[in-house]
Amino acid sequence: MDDDANGGPVRLDLKGLKCPLPALHTRRALERAAPGARIIVECTDPMAAIDIPHLVNQTGNELEDAQTTALPLVFRIRKRAEPASG
């Protein structure tokens, strides 16, 4: 369950990007991440407080924590495990 090559969480610095770019970059990172990987997203777009939790829910991943009361907004996401085959 490595998160990145060093075993830590993948960090996305999306500060300064405007909607819809933070959500698009987060979606791409989730698609590339291994099951169980952690992703930390930092951004300054206020719309991300709505968009990123919605994206995480829509894709079946887990939003472990969201800090949305001050900038930068910080989201800690865990990629879902792959569904069992059979």
Coordinates of C-alpha atoms in Angstrom, one line a residue:
M1 CA 0.0 0.0 0.0
D2 CA 2.7 2.5 -0.9
D3 CA 1.4 6.0 -1.3
D4 CA 4.3 7.3 -3.4
A5 CA 7.8 6.0 -4.2
N6 CA 9.0 6.9 -0.7
G7 CA 6.0 5.3 1.1
G8 CA 4.4 8.7 2.2
P9 CA 1.2 10.3 1.1
V10 CA 1.0 11.9 -2.3
R11 CA 0.9 15.7 -1.9
L12 CA -0.9 17.9 -4.4
D13 CA -0.1 21.6 -4.1
L14 CA -3.0 23.2 -6.1
K15 CA -2.9 26.6 -4.5
G16 CA -3.8 29.3 -7.0
L17 CA -5.8 27.1 -9.3
K18 CA -9.4 27.9 -9.9
C19 CA -12.5 25.6 -10.4
P20 CA -12.6 23.1 -12.0
L21 CA -8.8 22.5 -11.9
P22 CA -8.4 21.4 -8.3
A23 CA -11.1 18.7 -8.7
L24 CA -9.6 17.6 -12.0
H25 CA -6.1 17.2 -10.7
T26 CA -7.5 15.4 -7.6
R27 CA -9.4 13.0 -9.9
R28 CA -6.3 12.3 -12.0
A29 CA -4.2 11.6 -8.8
L30 CA -6.9 9.2 -7.5
E31 CA -7.0 7.4 -10.8
R32 CA -3.2 6.9 -10.8
A33 CA -2.9 6.0 -7.1
A34 CA -2.6 2.5 -5.8
P35 CA -5.5 1.1 -3.7
G36 CA -5.2 2.4 -0.1
A37 CA -2.9 5.3 -1.0
R38 CA -3.3 8.5 0.8
I39 CA -3.5 11.9 -1.0
I40 CA -3.2 15.3 0.6
V41 CA -4.6 18.1 -1.4
E42 CA -3.9 21.8 -0.6
C43 CA -5.8 24.5 -2.5
T44 CA -7.1 28.0 -2.2
D45 CA -10.2 27.9 -4.4
P46 CA -13.2 28.2 -2.1
M47 CA -15.3 26.0 -4.5
A48 CA -13.0 23.1 -3.7
A49 CA -14.7 22.9 -0.3
I50 CA -17.7 21.6 -2.2
D51 CA -16.1 20.0 -5.3
I52 CA -13.5 17.8 -3.7
P53 CA -15.7 16.1 -1.1
H54 CA -18.3 15.6 -3.8
L55 CA -15.7 14.0 -6.1
V56 CA -14.4 11.7 -3.3
N57 CA -17.9 10.6 -2.5
Q58 CA -18.8 10.1 -6.1
T59 CA -15.8 8.0 -6.8
G60 CA -16.2 5.8 -3.7
N61 CA -13.1 7.0 -2.0
E62 CA -12.7 8.1 1.6
L63 CA -12.4 11.7 2.8
E64 CA -10.4 11.2 6.0
D65 CA -10.2 14.9 7.0
A66 CA -11.1 18.2 5.5
Q67 CA -9.9 21.6 6.8
T68 CA -12.1 24.2 5.1
T69 CA -12.2 27.0 7.7
A70 CA -9.0 28.8 6.6
L71 CA -6.8 28.9 3.5
P72 CA -5.3 26.8 2.3
L73 CA -8.0 24.3 2.3
V74 CA -6.6 20.8 3.1
F75 CA -8.2 17.5 2.2
R76 CA -6.8 14.1 3.3
I77 CA -8.1 11.4 1.0
R78 CA -7.6 7.6 1.0
K79 CA -8.1 5.7 -2.3
R80 CA -10.6 2.9 -1.9
A81 CA -9.4 -0.7 -2.1
E82 CA -10.1 -2.4 -5.3
P83 CA -13.4 -4.4 -5.2
A84 CA -13.0 -8.1 -4.6
S85 CA -13.2 -10.2 -7.8
G86 CA -15.6 -13.1 -8.0

